[in-house]
């Protein structure tokens, strides 16, 4: 089901407007978050509307029989084939993806490219269409002239067929990589350009050059995604190549002492956040690490000069596994420009990020900005840090400050979900430093501790999560942006929602109060955790199963047999 976020939820994921235009597909589940059904609702900043119509592939448009028959052959290859793997190459391309009901053209930069070279010279290519990485491999055969010929159509993606009620069935429908060209046709009663299978050839050509795999067809030929009849889905590209990344990752020397600092910053003009970072100094070199959860062991290297710490130019920091791309540190700035809806802040890349250093207080401050940027050719921030300030980290072990629920949208049976937004603090209730890596939160529906399960939250890294890490985001159901959190929920039978922050220090767990939205006001966090059941009565003493507007008495029975009654106004 397409999600329609609230205005607040939309603001929490505003950075997604800069995300890579490629569709996010859950490779571990054939249907995943179907890019075929869920057209993008945000356009990448460098994308532009294309003069192309997208047919309604659900109508199973008629195509030539010879093409339709070819689409039924061959397996969908999801397992890595045997051979020598060339992995995590720097893949780039240009192509199309659907945006609502029309196609847009955009560049894709720094995706993870993978191919397998077989002993006989054949090649298997993973995610061959840059605007729709499906996780599938397609096969190419080495020709006598040394080129790699990919004979299409080949299966590229699958998803369950939906019944008339929109529910998944056990039947599977396949989508294929086709060689397509632009053609002027009638699309659902509208004359215009669209993509159709090329009936003169279904061969796409590549060449290998110094471990780089490069597509060599003309710009008028596209590898595109269509159904078994060749009806275009809106995805396709005409430029695609993958090469080894030559930039190296900076790491501090083994004998450099590493010190924990607390970095505070804003993710926008109003959203504050903080995190622990590592700082290492060796001579005039300074290193900052652990500034992002998206990239493992990320470090940047700068120089100390005249009371300044200077970090120059874009630097490679490693692989962003959350977004499946190469990531870079980038100094950045903002300039105000006229946009479609008034004055907007536009990001640009700066030459340097300069901190003022105070050796007496062990602090570093700057009014500048830096990005964790997906790619090095365009601006695709995975995270950005405005005015970061670093000071020595002095942790305490204590109960976290209480969360704050800032928006709640009740479960809607028409959409099949509800939405909540809340803020979390990385300080204790009395203002002490807490290590964000040790912070978690719990969700309650009524008095029941909620467990996130992969069967419902399909992008979870584990089958079940009850204690949700402080900064976790799956970029689909659960979002983290500064100190704000937003999540969709699918539970309908509840009368209250609660959130509680946790701080884990070894075997000791410190808890905030449970902050609630709903009818449990008057019950403390300790009581709520020990509650066994609840019942409502009206002012005449009659039991009420589902209280509506009015005044009620809520009686909570605890595990030790005691009861507590409070007045609830709805």
XYZ file of C-alpha atoms in Angstrom:
570
model
C 0.000 0.000 0.000
C 1.274 3.491 -0.792
C 1.900 5.459 2.375
C 0.646 9.031 2.672
C 2.671 10.575 5.503
C 1.465 13.415 7.677
C 2.972 16.849 7.180
C 5.203 16.275 10.178
C 6.300 12.848 9.027
C 7.057 14.312 5.632
C 9.250 16.957 7.227
C 11.201 14.274 9.072
C 12.193 12.643 5.819
C 12.735 15.826 3.828
C 16.293 14.803 3.043
C 14.942 11.956 0.960
C 14.389 14.538 -1.772
C 18.156 14.375 -2.343
C 18.334 10.588 -2.241
C 19.621 8.548 -5.134
C 16.756 8.217 -7.617
C 17.091 4.446 -7.796
C 14.277 2.471 -6.179
C 15.013 0.737 -2.886
C 14.277 -2.968 -3.162
C 14.450 -5.517 -0.365
C 16.671 -8.171 -1.960
C 15.781 -10.735 0.712
C 12.097 -10.750 -0.177
C 10.889 -11.147 -3.785
C 8.104 -8.596 -3.383
C 10.069 -6.302 -1.053
C 8.809 -2.739 -1.166
C 7.777 -3.092 -4.773
C 9.231 -0.282 -6.926
C 6.894 -1.393 -9.699
C 3.794 -0.622 -7.619
C 5.238 2.169 -5.462
C 6.359 4.892 -7.847
C 8.681 7.445 -6.287
C 6.932 10.298 -4.502
C 10.054 12.484 -4.308
C 12.199 13.638 -7.201
C 15.988 13.742 -6.947
C 17.298 17.299 -7.094
C 19.068 16.756 -10.431
C 16.116 14.969 -12.043
C 13.977 16.472 -14.756
C 10.652 15.487 -16.220
C 11.003 13.413 -19.368
C 8.723 13.640 -22.354
C 7.781 9.976 -22.013
C 4.474 8.294 -21.268
C 4.314 5.251 -18.970
C 1.778 2.645 -20.143
C -0.477 0.814 -17.693
C 1.418 -2.496 -17.620
C -1.374 -3.995 -15.490
C -3.506 -4.115 -18.642
C -0.987 -6.560 -20.163
C -0.690 -4.699 -23.455
C -0.275 -6.823 -26.578
C 3.218 -7.181 -28.098
C 4.584 -9.246 -30.987
C 4.370 -12.989 -30.305
C 8.099 -13.613 -30.932
C 8.996 -11.101 -28.231
C 6.331 -12.310 -25.830
C 7.508 -15.923 -26.111
C 11.150 -15.056 -25.437
C 10.232 -13.380 -22.154
C 9.077 -16.646 -20.651
C 12.463 -18.379 -20.807
C 15.191 -18.541 -18.186
C 15.307 -18.265 -14.379
C 15.408 -15.215 -12.145
C 19.002 -15.384 -10.861
C 19.218 -14.080 -7.296
C 22.170 -16.176 -6.040
C 25.706 -15.117 -6.954
C 26.933 -17.265 -9.881
C 30.261 -19.113 -9.759
C 33.334 -17.271 -10.971
C 35.583 -14.381 -9.937
C 33.610 -11.666 -8.184
C 34.438 -8.000 -8.822
C 32.511 -6.287 -6.037
C 31.695 -2.831 -4.735
C 32.777 -1.072 -7.916
C 31.830 2.548 -8.501
C 28.739 2.305 -10.710
C 27.226 5.285 -12.491
C 24.617 5.799 -15.113
C 21.779 7.843 -16.493
C 18.230 6.744 -16.986
C 14.546 6.969 -16.099
C 12.280 6.084 -13.214
C 8.563 6.683 -12.570
C 7.552 9.708 -10.530
C 3.858 9.495 -9.730
C 2.340 8.953 -13.199
C 5.146 10.223 -15.447
C 8.805 9.440 -16.123
C 11.752 11.542 -14.973
C 15.371 11.392 -16.112
C 18.201 11.490 -13.585
C 21.826 10.583 -13.040
C 22.789 7.757 -10.694
C 26.185 8.105 -9.065
C 28.329 5.878 -6.805
C 26.050 2.832 -6.681
C 27.692 -0.478 -5.766
C 28.586 -2.321 -8.969
C 29.146 -6.069 -9.001
C 29.914 -8.549 -11.742
C 31.169 -12.130 -11.900
C 33.707 -13.151 -14.547
C 33.458 -16.831 -15.489
C 36.387 -18.975 -16.666
C 34.995 -19.032 -20.212
C 34.784 -15.242 -20.377
C 31.045 -14.994 -19.744
C 29.862 -12.363 -17.272
C 26.994 -12.059 -14.824
C 25.994 -8.477 -13.914
C 24.089 -7.569 -10.755
C 21.658 -4.633 -10.773
C 22.320 -3.976 -14.456
C 19.666 -1.222 -14.649
C 20.964 1.631 -12.517
C 17.616 3.265 -11.756
C 16.132 -0.002 -10.436
C 18.589 -2.228 -8.538
C 16.578 -5.424 -8.083
C 19.333 -7.660 -6.691
C 19.102 -9.958 -9.730
C 21.959 -11.084 -12.005
C 21.721 -11.095 -15.803
C 24.048 -13.085 -18.046
C 26.344 -11.865 -20.815
C 28.290 -14.063 -23.242
C 31.757 -13.285 -24.556
C 31.753 -12.815 -28.339
C 34.568 -13.522 -30.802
C 35.507 -9.832 -30.927
C 35.845 -9.684 -27.130
C 32.627 -7.792 -26.451
C 30.109 -9.086 -23.924
C 26.692 -9.685 -25.469
C 23.683 -9.675 -23.131
C 20.773 -11.354 -24.878
C 17.428 -10.033 -23.663
C 14.789 -10.297 -22.364
C 15.969 -11.821 -19.063
C 14.061 -12.021 -15.805
C 14.975 -9.086 -13.587
C 12.392 -8.812 -10.801
C 9.453 -10.696 -9.296
C 6.586 -9.947 -6.968
C 3.407 -11.695 -5.811
C 0.276 -11.125 -7.860
C -2.391 -9.169 -5.975
C -6.018 -10.270 -5.784
C -8.999 -7.948 -6.288
C -8.679 -6.790 -2.656
C -5.031 -5.829 -3.054
C -3.769 -8.793 -1.018
C -0.780 -10.876 -2.081
C -1.479 -14.292 -3.588
C 0.808 -17.301 -4.054
C 1.080 -16.555 -7.779
C 4.217 -14.733 -8.973
C 4.560 -12.189 -11.758
C 7.921 -11.483 -13.398
C 9.419 -8.364 -14.896
C 12.199 -8.429 -17.455
C 15.194 -6.506 -18.670
C 14.480 -5.600 -22.294
C 16.361 -3.744 -24.983
C 14.023 -0.846 -25.716
C 13.827 2.212 -27.921
C 11.671 5.327 -27.871
C 8.653 5.136 -30.131
C 5.661 7.357 -30.849
C 2.581 5.281 -30.024
C -0.890 5.473 -28.559
C -0.554 4.948 -24.789
C -3.897 4.349 -23.110
C -5.621 6.694 -25.556
C -2.879 9.339 -25.496
C -0.440 9.888 -28.356
C 3.187 10.326 -27.309
C 6.650 8.867 -26.862
C 7.176 5.778 -24.727
C 9.587 2.846 -24.515
C 8.884 -0.287 -26.532
C 10.940 -3.455 -27.153
C 13.403 -3.071 -30.038
C 12.266 -5.595 -32.663
C 15.504 -5.234 -34.664
C 17.665 -6.600 -31.822
C 17.485 -7.685 -28.197
C 21.263 -7.576 -27.615
C 22.999 -5.128 -25.260
C 26.802 -4.885 -25.572
C 29.493 -4.330 -22.924
C 33.292 -4.238 -22.963
C 35.843 -4.926 -20.229
C 38.610 -2.346 -19.821
C 41.043 -2.622 -16.886
C 38.454 -4.234 -14.585
C 35.850 -1.655 -15.677
C 32.631 -2.905 -17.251
C 31.202 -0.396 -19.737
C 28.033 -0.507 -21.813
C 28.807 0.509 -25.398
C 25.430 0.743 -27.140
C 24.327 4.051 -28.639
C 22.456 6.602 -26.553
C 19.252 5.727 -28.420
C 19.205 2.175 -27.019
C 17.963 1.481 -23.486
C 18.006 -1.434 -21.081
C 14.593 -1.078 -19.488
C 12.190 -2.955 -17.220
C 8.977 -4.302 -18.710
C 6.455 -7.016 -18.018
C 6.347 -10.280 -19.951
C 4.695 -8.549 -22.914
C 7.321 -5.811 -23.019
C 5.073 -3.103 -21.586
C 7.369 -0.492 -20.020
C 7.205 0.151 -16.248
C 9.016 3.505 -16.290
C 12.470 2.171 -15.305
C 15.428 2.044 -17.689
C 18.866 3.462 -18.480
C 21.070 4.195 -21.487
C 24.418 4.934 -19.808
C 25.897 2.471 -17.378
C 29.417 1.585 -16.315
C 31.209 0.344 -13.213
C 34.877 0.866 -12.280
C 37.116 0.377 -9.221
C 37.131 3.283 -6.742
C 40.696 4.624 -6.656
C 40.366 7.032 -3.713
C 41.758 5.664 -0.426
C 40.232 5.834 3.052
C 42.109 7.782 5.728
C 42.814 5.994 9.021
C 44.826 7.225 11.998
C 48.204 5.601 12.723
C 48.106 2.646 15.098
C 50.074 4.585 17.765
C 47.762 7.627 17.704
C 45.723 7.960 20.903
C 41.964 8.042 20.293
C 39.804 10.241 22.546
C 36.016 10.336 22.806
C 34.358 13.679 22.077
C 30.710 14.693 22.055
C 29.704 16.341 18.779
C 26.579 18.501 18.879
C 25.082 19.822 15.661
C 21.820 20.596 13.948
C 20.343 18.550 11.157
C 18.435 21.659 10.054
C 17.758 25.131 11.465
C 15.774 23.792 14.425
C 16.575 20.088 14.898
C 19.427 19.568 17.370
C 21.255 16.302 17.910
C 24.504 14.929 19.290
C 26.673 11.842 18.984
C 29.962 10.504 20.284
C 32.877 10.741 17.860
C 36.510 9.655 17.985
C 39.344 12.174 17.685
C 42.989 11.194 17.085
C 46.004 13.512 16.717
C 49.428 12.594 15.372
C 51.784 15.531 14.883
C 49.950 18.112 12.794
C 47.432 15.547 11.513
C 43.988 15.291 13.089
C 41.441 12.551 12.466
C 37.720 12.446 13.276
C 35.870 9.124 13.183
C 32.548 7.493 14.109
C 30.552 10.518 12.929
C 28.070 8.356 11.003
C 26.286 5.036 11.520
C 25.852 4.564 7.772
C 29.514 3.737 7.090
C 31.655 1.339 9.140
C 34.943 2.725 10.510
C 34.584 6.071 8.731
C 37.450 8.542 9.313
C 38.375 11.923 7.875
C 41.847 13.462 7.993
C 42.668 17.137 8.465
C 45.599 19.298 9.507
C 46.251 21.474 12.560
C 47.423 24.947 11.676
C 47.411 28.181 13.699
C 44.699 27.149 16.146
C 42.554 25.717 13.363
C 41.626 22.190 12.320
C 41.216 22.225 8.541
C 39.544 19.461 6.530
C 39.982 20.015 2.808
C 38.010 18.718 -0.170
C 35.826 15.700 -0.585
C 37.192 12.520 1.017
C 36.197 8.892 0.493
C 34.969 7.301 3.736
C 33.732 3.882 2.557
C 30.526 2.079 1.664
C 27.134 3.214 2.856
C 25.489 -0.190 3.212
C 22.110 1.350 4.097
C 21.882 3.064 0.710
C 24.105 0.574 -1.192
C 26.531 3.175 -2.494
C 29.938 4.781 -1.977
C 30.006 7.596 0.583
C 32.159 10.706 0.912
C 32.848 13.453 3.425
C 32.061 16.793 1.802
C 32.400 20.308 3.231
C 29.254 22.182 2.230
C 27.437 25.493 2.397
C 24.001 26.936 1.825
C 22.750 29.714 -0.394
C 19.192 31.001 -0.612
C 17.550 30.773 -4.016
C 14.118 31.309 -5.508
C 12.231 28.022 -5.722
C 8.821 26.949 -6.973
C 7.370 27.600 -3.494
C 9.405 30.643 -2.445
C 12.923 31.107 -1.077
C 14.719 27.814 -0.408
C 18.145 26.837 0.914
C 20.305 25.233 -1.750
C 23.343 23.132 -0.816
C 26.669 23.546 -2.555
C 30.109 21.958 -2.023
C 32.721 24.024 -0.186
C 36.502 23.741 -0.433
C 37.236 23.479 3.312
C 35.660 22.832 6.681
C 37.532 24.877 9.316
C 37.186 24.398 13.083
C 38.412 26.852 15.704
C 40.363 24.833 18.294
C 40.737 25.703 21.982
C 43.457 23.570 23.572
C 42.633 24.742 27.105
C 38.992 23.655 26.977
C 39.590 20.842 24.466
C 36.857 22.110 22.172
C 36.423 22.505 18.411
C 33.741 24.719 16.851
C 32.706 25.779 13.370
C 29.790 27.563 11.757
C 30.324 25.439 8.650
C 28.557 22.336 7.425
C 29.654 18.918 6.255
C 27.812 16.116 4.524
C 27.998 12.368 4.394
C 27.348 12.394 0.674
C 26.355 9.440 -1.468
C 28.687 9.841 -4.442
C 31.206 12.458 -5.506
C 29.665 13.970 -8.650
C 26.335 15.200 -7.304
C 24.817 16.250 -3.990
C 22.993 13.282 -2.448
C 23.343 13.739 1.355
C 22.810 10.672 3.510
C 23.300 13.028 6.485
C 24.333 16.609 7.046
C 25.791 18.336 10.078
C 25.327 22.084 10.546
C 27.622 24.026 12.912
C 29.183 20.953 14.560
C 30.801 21.606 17.946
C 33.071 19.085 19.684
C 33.978 18.845 23.374
C 35.385 16.116 25.588
C 32.788 13.456 26.311
C 32.042 13.060 30.039
C 29.487 10.265 30.251
C 27.154 9.500 33.121
C 24.993 6.445 33.734
C 21.483 7.675 34.479
C 17.885 7.652 33.336
C 17.383 9.472 30.010
C 15.250 12.579 29.751
C 11.634 11.815 28.893
C 10.680 11.601 25.206
C 8.098 14.014 23.829
C 5.289 12.978 21.496
C 4.889 15.796 18.979
C 2.395 14.325 16.514
C 0.033 11.350 16.494
C -2.152 10.146 13.640
C -4.506 7.389 14.753
C -4.770 4.089 12.886
C -6.796 4.586 9.703
C -8.474 1.448 8.382
C -8.622 2.980 4.907
C -4.839 3.293 4.741
C -4.067 0.347 7.002
C -1.661 2.212 9.285
C -1.164 5.030 11.783
C 1.771 7.372 12.311
C 3.507 8.877 15.328
C 6.364 11.360 15.698
C 8.343 11.976 18.871
C 11.642 13.431 20.032
C 14.415 11.700 21.991
C 17.171 13.333 24.021
C 20.773 12.128 24.344
C 21.051 13.669 27.812
C 20.005 12.368 31.204
C 17.017 13.723 33.099
C 19.362 16.117 34.938
C 21.294 17.172 31.812
C 24.297 14.808 31.930
C 26.008 13.328 28.861
C 24.681 9.969 27.674
C 26.398 7.862 25.057
C 23.921 7.696 22.128
C 25.280 4.238 21.254
C 23.822 2.975 24.551
C 20.440 4.625 24.101
C 17.308 2.756 23.015
C 13.582 3.228 23.164
C 10.527 1.046 23.799
C 7.061 1.402 22.323
C 3.876 0.545 24.238
C 0.346 0.016 23.027
C -1.804 0.292 26.146
C 0.301 -1.582 28.723
C 1.798 -4.019 26.226
C 5.460 -3.700 25.331
C 5.638 -3.721 21.538
C 8.048 -5.848 19.503
C 8.931 -4.861 15.930
C 8.882 -7.968 13.721
C 10.380 -8.421 10.282
C 7.144 -9.955 9.013
C 5.570 -6.507 9.415
C 8.605 -4.171 9.282
C 10.292 -5.807 6.328
C 13.544 -3.817 6.364
C 14.506 -4.710 9.941
C 18.054 -6.113 10.268
C 16.775 -8.796 12.669
C 13.663 -10.939 12.949
C 12.549 -9.133 16.108
C 13.548 -5.906 17.877
C 11.997 -4.741 21.147
C 14.668 -2.304 22.342
C 14.992 -0.051 19.300
C 18.429 1.634 18.938
C 18.332 5.404 19.411
C 19.328 6.395 15.861
C 17.876 3.504 13.835
C 16.076 4.213 10.572
C 14.928 1.708 7.969
C 13.888 4.572 5.649
C 10.533 2.943 5.094
C 8.596 2.476 8.332
C 10.948 4.050 10.874
C 12.714 7.365 10.382
C 15.424 9.170 12.339
C 16.198 12.823 11.673
C 18.163 14.760 14.258
C 16.469 14.097 17.583
C 13.133 13.409 15.867
C 11.720 9.952 15.235
C 8.739 9.008 13.118
C 7.232 5.548 12.666
C 4.297 3.905 10.984
C 2.345 1.336 12.967
C -0.194 -1.251 11.870
C -1.875 -2.042 15.164
C -5.533 -1.011 15.397
C -6.754 -2.379 18.760
C -5.351 0.042 21.325
C -6.481 2.920 23.482
C -3.106 4.524 24.179
C 0.389 4.775 22.719
C 3.528 5.099 24.838
C 7.248 5.642 24.291
C 10.042 5.191 26.840
C 13.772 5.911 26.539
C 16.349 3.395 27.854
C 20.043 3.707 28.668
C 21.982 0.432 28.906
C 25.163 0.563 30.980
C 26.444 -3.008 31.090
C 23.827 -5.113 32.866
C 22.070 -2.048 34.290
C 19.191 -0.448 32.399
C 18.034 3.077 33.248
C 14.569 4.084 32.047
C 12.750 7.328 31.509
C 9.076 7.686 32.319
C 6.684 6.275 29.758
C 5.251 9.219 27.857
C 1.792 8.461 26.544
C -0.722 9.632 24.031
C -4.177 8.393 24.953
C -6.136 7.371 28.042
C -3.449 6.111 30.440
C -2.747 9.497 32.046
C -2.409 9.117 35.804
C -0.521 5.808 35.669
C 3.205 6.089 36.400
C 5.899 4.392 34.332
C 6.537 1.794 37.060
C 2.838 1.081 37.458
C 2.304 0.841 33.707
C 5.125 -1.669 33.391
C 3.468 -3.854 36.098
C -0.110 -3.436 34.883
C -1.995 -6.651 34.140
C -5.327 -5.435 32.789
C -7.533 -2.357 32.387
C -11.259 -1.725 32.232
C -13.392 1.380 31.730
C -16.680 2.333 33.362
C -18.877 5.352 32.855
C -19.915 7.603 35.750
C -22.870 5.274 36.426
C -20.548 2.308 36.938
C -21.380 0.556 33.671
C -18.499 -1.166 31.866
C -17.512 0.409 28.546
C -15.508 -1.624 26.026
C -14.509 1.221 23.663
C -14.820 4.656 25.323
C -15.900 7.487 23.057
C -16.185 11.190 23.931
C -16.967 11.762 27.610
C -15.720 11.151 31.160
C -14.795 7.637 32.284
C -13.128 5.822 35.160
C -10.157 3.697 34.116
C -9.285 0.931 36.587
C -5.895 -0.742 36.255
C -5.230 -4.101 37.917
C -1.581 -4.801 38.716
C 0.347 -8.054 38.893
C 0.358 -7.983 42.718
C -3.463 -7.859 42.816
C -3.791 -4.174 43.685
C -5.929 -1.768 41.673
C -5.794 1.918 40.797
C -8.592 4.031 39.330
C -8.206 7.366 37.577
C -10.627 9.706 35.811
C -10.163 9.916 32.060
C -11.606 12.683 29.889
C -11.907 11.966 26.184
